[in-house]
CSV table of C-alpha atoms in Angstrom, one decimal:
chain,number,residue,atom,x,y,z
A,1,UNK,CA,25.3,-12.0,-15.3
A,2,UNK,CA,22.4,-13.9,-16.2
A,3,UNK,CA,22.7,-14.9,-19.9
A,4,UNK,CA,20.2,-16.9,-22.0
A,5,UNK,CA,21.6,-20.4,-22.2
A,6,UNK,CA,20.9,-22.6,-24.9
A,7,UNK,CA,20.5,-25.1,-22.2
A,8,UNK,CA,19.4,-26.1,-19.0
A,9,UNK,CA,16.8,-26.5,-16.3
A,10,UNK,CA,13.0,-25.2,-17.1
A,11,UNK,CA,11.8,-22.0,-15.6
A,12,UNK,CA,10.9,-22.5,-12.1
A,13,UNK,CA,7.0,-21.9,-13.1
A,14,UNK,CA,5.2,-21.2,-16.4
A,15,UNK,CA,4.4,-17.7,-17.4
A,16,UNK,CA,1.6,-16.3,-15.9
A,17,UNK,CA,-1.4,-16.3,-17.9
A,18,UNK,CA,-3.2,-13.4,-19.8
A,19,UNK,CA,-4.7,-11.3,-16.7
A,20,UNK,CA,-8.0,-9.6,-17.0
A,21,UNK,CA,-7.7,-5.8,-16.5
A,22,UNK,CA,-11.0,-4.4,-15.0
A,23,UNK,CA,-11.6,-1.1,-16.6
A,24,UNK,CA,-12.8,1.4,-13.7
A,25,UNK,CA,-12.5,5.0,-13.4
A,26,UNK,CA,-9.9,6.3,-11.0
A,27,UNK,CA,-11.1,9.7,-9.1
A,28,UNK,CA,-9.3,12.7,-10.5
A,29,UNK,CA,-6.0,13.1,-8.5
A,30,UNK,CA,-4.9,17.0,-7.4
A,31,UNK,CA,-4.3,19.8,-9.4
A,32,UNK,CA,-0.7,19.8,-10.4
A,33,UNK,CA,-0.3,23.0,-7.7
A,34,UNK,CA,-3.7,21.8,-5.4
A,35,UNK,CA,-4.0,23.7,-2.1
A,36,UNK,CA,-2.1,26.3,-0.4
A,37,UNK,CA,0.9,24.3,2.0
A,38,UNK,CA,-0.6,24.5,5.9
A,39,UNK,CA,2.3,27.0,6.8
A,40,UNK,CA,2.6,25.4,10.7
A,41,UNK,CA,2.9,21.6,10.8
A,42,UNK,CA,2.7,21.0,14.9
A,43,UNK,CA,-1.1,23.3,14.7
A,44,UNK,CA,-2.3,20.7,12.4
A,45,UNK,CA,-0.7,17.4,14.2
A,46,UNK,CA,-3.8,15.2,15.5
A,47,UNK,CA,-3.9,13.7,19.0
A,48,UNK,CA,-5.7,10.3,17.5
A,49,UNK,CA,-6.1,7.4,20.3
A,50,UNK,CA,-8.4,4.8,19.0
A,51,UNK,CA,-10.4,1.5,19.7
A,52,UNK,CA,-9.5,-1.7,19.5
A,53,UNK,CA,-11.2,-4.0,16.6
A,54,UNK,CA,-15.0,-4.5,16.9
A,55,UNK,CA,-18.3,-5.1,15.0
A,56,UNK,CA,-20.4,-2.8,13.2
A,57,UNK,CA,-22.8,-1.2,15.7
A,58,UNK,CA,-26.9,-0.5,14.7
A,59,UNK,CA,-28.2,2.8,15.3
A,60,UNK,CA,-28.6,2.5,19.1
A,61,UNK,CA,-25.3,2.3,19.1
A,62,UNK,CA,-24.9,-1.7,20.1
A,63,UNK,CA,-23.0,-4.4,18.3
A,64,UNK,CA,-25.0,-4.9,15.3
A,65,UNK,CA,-23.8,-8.4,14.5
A,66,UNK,CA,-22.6,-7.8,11.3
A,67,UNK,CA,-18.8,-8.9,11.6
A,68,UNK,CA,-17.0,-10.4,15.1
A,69,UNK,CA,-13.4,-9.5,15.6
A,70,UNK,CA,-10.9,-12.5,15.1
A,71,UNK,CA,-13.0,-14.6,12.7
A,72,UNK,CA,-10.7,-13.9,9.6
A,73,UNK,CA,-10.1,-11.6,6.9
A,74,UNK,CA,-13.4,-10.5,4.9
A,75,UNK,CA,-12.0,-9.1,1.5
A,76,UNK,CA,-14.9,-7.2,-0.4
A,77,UNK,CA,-14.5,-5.9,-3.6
A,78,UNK,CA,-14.8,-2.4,-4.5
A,79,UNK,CA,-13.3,0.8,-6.9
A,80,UNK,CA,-11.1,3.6,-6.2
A,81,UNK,CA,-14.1,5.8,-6.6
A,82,UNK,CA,-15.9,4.4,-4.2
A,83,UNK,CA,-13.6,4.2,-1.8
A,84,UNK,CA,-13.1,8.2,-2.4
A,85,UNK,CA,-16.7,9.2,-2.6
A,86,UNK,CA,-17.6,7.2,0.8
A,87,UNK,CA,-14.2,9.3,2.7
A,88,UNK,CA,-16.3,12.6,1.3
A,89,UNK,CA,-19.2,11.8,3.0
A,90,UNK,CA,-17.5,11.8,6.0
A,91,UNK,CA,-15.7,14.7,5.4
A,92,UNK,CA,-19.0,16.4,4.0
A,93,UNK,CA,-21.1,15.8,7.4
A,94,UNK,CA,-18.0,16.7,9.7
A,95,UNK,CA,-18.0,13.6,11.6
A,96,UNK,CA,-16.9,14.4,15.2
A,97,UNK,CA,-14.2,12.5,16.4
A,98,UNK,CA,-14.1,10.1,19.0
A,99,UNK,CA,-12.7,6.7,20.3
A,100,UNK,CA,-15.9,5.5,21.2
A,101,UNK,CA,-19.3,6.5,19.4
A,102,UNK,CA,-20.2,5.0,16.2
A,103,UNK,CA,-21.7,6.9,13.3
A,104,UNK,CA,-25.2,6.3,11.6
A,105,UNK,CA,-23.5,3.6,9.0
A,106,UNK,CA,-21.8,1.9,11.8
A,107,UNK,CA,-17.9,2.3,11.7
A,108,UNK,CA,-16.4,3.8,14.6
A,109,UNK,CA,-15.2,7.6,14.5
A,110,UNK,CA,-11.5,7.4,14.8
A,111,UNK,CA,-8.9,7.4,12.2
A,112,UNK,CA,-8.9,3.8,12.0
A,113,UNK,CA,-12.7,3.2,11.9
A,114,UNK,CA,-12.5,6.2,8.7
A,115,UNK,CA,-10.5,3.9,7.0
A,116,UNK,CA,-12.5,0.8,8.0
A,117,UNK,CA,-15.6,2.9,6.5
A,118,UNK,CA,-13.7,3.8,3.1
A,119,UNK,CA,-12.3,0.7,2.4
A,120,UNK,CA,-16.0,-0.4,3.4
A,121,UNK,CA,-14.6,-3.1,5.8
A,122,UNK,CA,-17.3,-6.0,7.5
A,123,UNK,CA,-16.1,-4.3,10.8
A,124,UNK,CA,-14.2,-1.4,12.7
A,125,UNK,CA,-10.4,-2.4,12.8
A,126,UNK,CA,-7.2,-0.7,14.2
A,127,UNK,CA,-3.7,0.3,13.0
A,128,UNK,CA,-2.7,-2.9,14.6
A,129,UNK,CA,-4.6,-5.1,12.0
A,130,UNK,CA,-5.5,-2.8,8.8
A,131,UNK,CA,-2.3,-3.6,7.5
A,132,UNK,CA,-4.3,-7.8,6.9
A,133,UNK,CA,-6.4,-5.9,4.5
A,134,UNK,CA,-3.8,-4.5,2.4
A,135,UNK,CA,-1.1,-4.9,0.0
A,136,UNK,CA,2.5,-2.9,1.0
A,137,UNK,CA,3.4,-0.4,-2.2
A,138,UNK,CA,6.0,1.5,-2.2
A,139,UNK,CA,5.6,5.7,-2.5
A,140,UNK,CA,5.8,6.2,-6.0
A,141,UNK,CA,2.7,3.6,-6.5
A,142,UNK,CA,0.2,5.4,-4.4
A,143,UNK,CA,-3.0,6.2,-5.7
A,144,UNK,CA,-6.4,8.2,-4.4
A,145,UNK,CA,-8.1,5.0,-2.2
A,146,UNK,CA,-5.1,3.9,-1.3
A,147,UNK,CA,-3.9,4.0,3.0
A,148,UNK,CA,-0.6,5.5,5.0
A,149,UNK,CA,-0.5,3.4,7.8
A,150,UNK,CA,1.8,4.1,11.3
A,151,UNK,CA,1.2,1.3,13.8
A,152,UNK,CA,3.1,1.8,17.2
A,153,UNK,CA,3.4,-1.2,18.9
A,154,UNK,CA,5.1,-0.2,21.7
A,155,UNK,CA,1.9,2.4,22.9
A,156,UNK,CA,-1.1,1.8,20.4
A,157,UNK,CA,-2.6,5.0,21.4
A,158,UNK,CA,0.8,7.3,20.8
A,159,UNK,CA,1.1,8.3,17.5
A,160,UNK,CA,-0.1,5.6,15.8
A,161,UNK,CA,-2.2,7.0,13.2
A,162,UNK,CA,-3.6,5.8,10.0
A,163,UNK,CA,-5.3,8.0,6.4
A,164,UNK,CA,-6.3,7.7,3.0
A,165,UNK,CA,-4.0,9.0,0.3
A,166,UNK,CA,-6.1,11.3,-2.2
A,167,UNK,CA,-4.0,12.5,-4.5
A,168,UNK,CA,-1.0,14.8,-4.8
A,169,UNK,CA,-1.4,18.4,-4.1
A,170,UNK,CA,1.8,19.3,-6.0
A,171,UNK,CA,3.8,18.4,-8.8
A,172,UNK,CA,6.8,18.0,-6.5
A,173,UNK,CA,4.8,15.0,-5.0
A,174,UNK,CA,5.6,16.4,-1.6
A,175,UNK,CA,2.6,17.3,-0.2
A,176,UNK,CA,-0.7,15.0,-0.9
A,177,UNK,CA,-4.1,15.7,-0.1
A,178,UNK,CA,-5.1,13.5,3.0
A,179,UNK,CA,-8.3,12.2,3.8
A,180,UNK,CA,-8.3,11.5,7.8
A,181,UNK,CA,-10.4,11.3,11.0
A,182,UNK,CA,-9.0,13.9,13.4
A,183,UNK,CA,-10.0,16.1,16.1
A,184,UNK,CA,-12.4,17.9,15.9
A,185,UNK,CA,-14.1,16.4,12.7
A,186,UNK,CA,-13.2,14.5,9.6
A,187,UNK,CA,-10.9,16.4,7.2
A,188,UNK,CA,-9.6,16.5,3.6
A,189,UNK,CA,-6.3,18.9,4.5
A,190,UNK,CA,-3.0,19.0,1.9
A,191,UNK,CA,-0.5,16.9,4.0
A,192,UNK,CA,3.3,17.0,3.5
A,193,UNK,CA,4.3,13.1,3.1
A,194,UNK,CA,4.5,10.9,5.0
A,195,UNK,CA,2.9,13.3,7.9
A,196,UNK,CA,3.6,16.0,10.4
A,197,UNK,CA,5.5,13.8,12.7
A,198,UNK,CA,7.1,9.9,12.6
A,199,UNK,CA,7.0,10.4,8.6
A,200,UNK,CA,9.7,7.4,8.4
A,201,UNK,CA,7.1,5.5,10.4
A,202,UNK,CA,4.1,5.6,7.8
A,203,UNK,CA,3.9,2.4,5.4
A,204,UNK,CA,1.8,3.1,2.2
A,205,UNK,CA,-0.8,-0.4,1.1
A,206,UNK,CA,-3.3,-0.9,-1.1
A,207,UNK,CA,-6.2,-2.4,-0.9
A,208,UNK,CA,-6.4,-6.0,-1.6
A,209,UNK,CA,-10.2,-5.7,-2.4
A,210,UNK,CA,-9.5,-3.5,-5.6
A,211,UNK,CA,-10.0,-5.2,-9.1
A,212,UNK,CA,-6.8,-6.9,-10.2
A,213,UNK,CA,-4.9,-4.4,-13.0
A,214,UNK,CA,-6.5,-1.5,-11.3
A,215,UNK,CA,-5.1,-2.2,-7.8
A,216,UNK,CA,-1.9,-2.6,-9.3
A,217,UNK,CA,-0.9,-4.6,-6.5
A,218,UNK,CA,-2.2,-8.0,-7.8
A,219,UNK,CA,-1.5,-7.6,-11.7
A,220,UNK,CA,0.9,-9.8,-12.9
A,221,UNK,CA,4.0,-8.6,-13.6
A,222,UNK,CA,4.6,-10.3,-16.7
A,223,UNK,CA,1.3,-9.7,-18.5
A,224,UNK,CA,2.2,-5.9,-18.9
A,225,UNK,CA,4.5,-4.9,-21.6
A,226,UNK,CA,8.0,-6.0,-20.9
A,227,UNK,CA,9.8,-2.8,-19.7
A,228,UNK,CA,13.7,-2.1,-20.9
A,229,UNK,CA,17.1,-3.6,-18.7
A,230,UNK,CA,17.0,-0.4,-16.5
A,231,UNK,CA,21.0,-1.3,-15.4
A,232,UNK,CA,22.8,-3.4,-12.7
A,233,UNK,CA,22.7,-0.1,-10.7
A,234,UNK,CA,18.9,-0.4,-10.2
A,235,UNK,CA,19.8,-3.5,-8.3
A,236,UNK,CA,21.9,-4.5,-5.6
A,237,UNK,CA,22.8,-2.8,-2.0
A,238,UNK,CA,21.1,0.2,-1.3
A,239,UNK,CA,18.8,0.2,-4.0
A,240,UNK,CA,15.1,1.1,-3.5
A,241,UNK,CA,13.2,2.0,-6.7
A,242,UNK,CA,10.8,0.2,-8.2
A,243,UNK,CA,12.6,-2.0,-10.4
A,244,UNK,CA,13.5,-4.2,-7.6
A,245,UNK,CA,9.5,-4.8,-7.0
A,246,UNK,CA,8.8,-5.5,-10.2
A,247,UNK,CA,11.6,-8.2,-9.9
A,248,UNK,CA,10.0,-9.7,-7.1
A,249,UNK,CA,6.7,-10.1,-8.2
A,250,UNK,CA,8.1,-11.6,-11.7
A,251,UNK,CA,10.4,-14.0,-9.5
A,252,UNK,CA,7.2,-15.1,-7.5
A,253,UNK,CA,5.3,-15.8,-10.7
A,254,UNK,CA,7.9,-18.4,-11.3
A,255,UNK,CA,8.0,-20.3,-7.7
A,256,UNK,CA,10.2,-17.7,-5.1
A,257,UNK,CA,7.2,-16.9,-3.6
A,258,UNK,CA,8.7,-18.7,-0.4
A,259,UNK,CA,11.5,-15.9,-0.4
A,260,UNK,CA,8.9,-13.3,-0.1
A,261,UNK,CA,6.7,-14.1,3.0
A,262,UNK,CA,5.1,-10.3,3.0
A,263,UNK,CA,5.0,-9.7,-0.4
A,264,UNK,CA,8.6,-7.9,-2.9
A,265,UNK,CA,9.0,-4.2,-1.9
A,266,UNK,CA,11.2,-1.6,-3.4
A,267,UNK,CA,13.7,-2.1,-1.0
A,268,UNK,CA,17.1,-4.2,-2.7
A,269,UNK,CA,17.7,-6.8,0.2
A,270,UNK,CA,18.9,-10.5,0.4
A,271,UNK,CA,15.7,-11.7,-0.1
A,272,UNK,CA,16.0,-10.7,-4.0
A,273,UNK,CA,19.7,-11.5,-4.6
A,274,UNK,CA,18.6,-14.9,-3.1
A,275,UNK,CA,15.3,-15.7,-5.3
A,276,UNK,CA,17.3,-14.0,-8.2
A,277,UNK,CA,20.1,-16.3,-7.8
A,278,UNK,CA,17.5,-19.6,-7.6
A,279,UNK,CA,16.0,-18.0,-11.1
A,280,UNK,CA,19.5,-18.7,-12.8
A,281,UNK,CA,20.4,-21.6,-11.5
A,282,UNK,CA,17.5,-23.1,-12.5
A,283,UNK,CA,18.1,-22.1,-16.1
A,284,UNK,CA,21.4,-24.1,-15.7
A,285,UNK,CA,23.6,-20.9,-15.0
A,286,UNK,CA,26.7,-21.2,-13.0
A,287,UNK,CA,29.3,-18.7,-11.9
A,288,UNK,CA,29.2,-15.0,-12.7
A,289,UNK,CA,26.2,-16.1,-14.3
A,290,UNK,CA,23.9,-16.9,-11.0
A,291,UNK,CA,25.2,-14.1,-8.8
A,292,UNK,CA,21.6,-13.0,-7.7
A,293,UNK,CA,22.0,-9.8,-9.5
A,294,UNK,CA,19.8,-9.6,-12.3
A,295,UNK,CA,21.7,-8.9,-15.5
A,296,UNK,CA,20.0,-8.0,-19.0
A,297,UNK,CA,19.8,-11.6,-19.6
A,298,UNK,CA,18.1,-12.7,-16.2
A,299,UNK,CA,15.6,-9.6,-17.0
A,300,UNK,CA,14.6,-10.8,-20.8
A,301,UNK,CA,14.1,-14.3,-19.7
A,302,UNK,CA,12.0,-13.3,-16.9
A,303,UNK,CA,9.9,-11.7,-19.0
A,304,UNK,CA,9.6,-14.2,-21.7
């Protein structure tokens, strides 16, 4: 599966280039045993309806002009600490909730207008569109800044809810501390993941607006130190590690980024066995050879 040939087609692309790693200080995660574990889930369940996407309002509470809904995707760049210190103030002033007042800096008080304030969006969106400003990561990437997003398309206002992940709360990595909007007030509360209810339902992302390297969303792949052949059984059916991600995004530095419309996740699904497969063909591989399952070969000459 996948062995170096001596001859054969060219990669599909060139290596990525060197990629600049903007130092920044991440805010200090939980204490490896972080709060006591809320002891009854449904008392701490939110009721969370929300608004619809709309601009910044000024302090008489009117459209402010600042951003219109529908005229594209404003990324602005910003840190992990920033995005953590602007949820505290929220949290610190006990912003009431509601679907329908604004607060003083213009962001809506629901849990989706929270998130539009911490990310430090150019205007209040919903669960239905934050997912434009982000980068899907799978569980075992999250980091303080980043979201845990459910959408419910079906009824908008039933269940959907959306937070901020701000570290874990113990070293089991089952409970995190959440940053939310909620009724009655903003809250920083030790959450067992995903959440209370429709846990399944909740999609970690990352901001796409974080420095490249420190995101780790929009690194590439191939510019950090080449990791060991972790075995065909990180691969294949059924798998879901992280592995498989970092196989997509090295197959999409190399031209399969057509075979990943929303980006490589750490789910194993045809998608990869069929970019894998287009990899080593393309190095003139036939047979057992270009089976779409990466073998230690396909791996070292992705990463060279």
């Amino acid at each position: 599966m996948g062995r170096p040939a001596t001859r054969g087609a060219l990669l599909l692309a060139a290596a990525a280039g060197t990629v600049l790693v903007a130092g920044q200080s991440a805010p200090a995660v939980a204490a490896a045993h972080g709060p006591a574990r809320p002891g009854n889930p449904t008392g701490d369940e939110p009721d969370t309806p929300q608004g619809g996407k709309a601009p910044l309002h000024g302090p008489g509470g009117t459209p402010g002009g600042l951003a219109r809904p529908g005229t594209g995707v404003e990324v602005r760049r910003t840190t992990r600490a920033a995005i953590i210190k602007r949820a505290k103030k929220w949290v610190a002033a006990q912003v009431p909730y509601s679907m329908s007042a604004y607060w003083s800096d213009g962001y809506r008080q629901d849990c989706s207008g929270f998130v539009s304030m911490a990310w430090n969006l150019p205007g209040n969106e919903w669960t239905g569109s934050l997912d434009t400003f982000g980068v899907r990561i799978s569980r075992d990437q999250l980091q303080p800044g980043d979201m845990l997003l459910f959408h419910n398309p079906a009824d908008p206002e039933k269940g959907s809810h959306v937070v901020l992940f701000g570290g874990w709360a113990d070293y089991t990595h089952t409970y995190y501390l959440a940053y939310e909007q909620t009724r009655p007030h903003t809250r920083r509360q030790s959450t067992p993941y995903a959440y209370w209810s429709n846990s399944d339902h909740y999609v970690p992302y990352r901001y796409k607006g974080l420095p490249e390297g420190a995101s780790g969303a929009g690194a590439s792949a191939s510019s950090a130190k080449a990791t060991g052949y972790p075995g065909l059984s990180a691969f294949g059916p059924g798998a879901d590690n992280t592995y498989v991600t970092q196989l997509g995004r090295l197959l999409v530095e190399r031209g399969a980024g057509r075979f990943y419309p929303t980006g490589p996740g750490p789910r194993w699904s045809d998608t990869d066995r069929k970019a894998t497969q287009t990899f080593q063909q393309a190095q003139g591989w036939k047979g057992a050879d270009a089976d779409g399952l990466p073998g230690p070969g396909t791996w070292r000459r992705l990463f060279s």
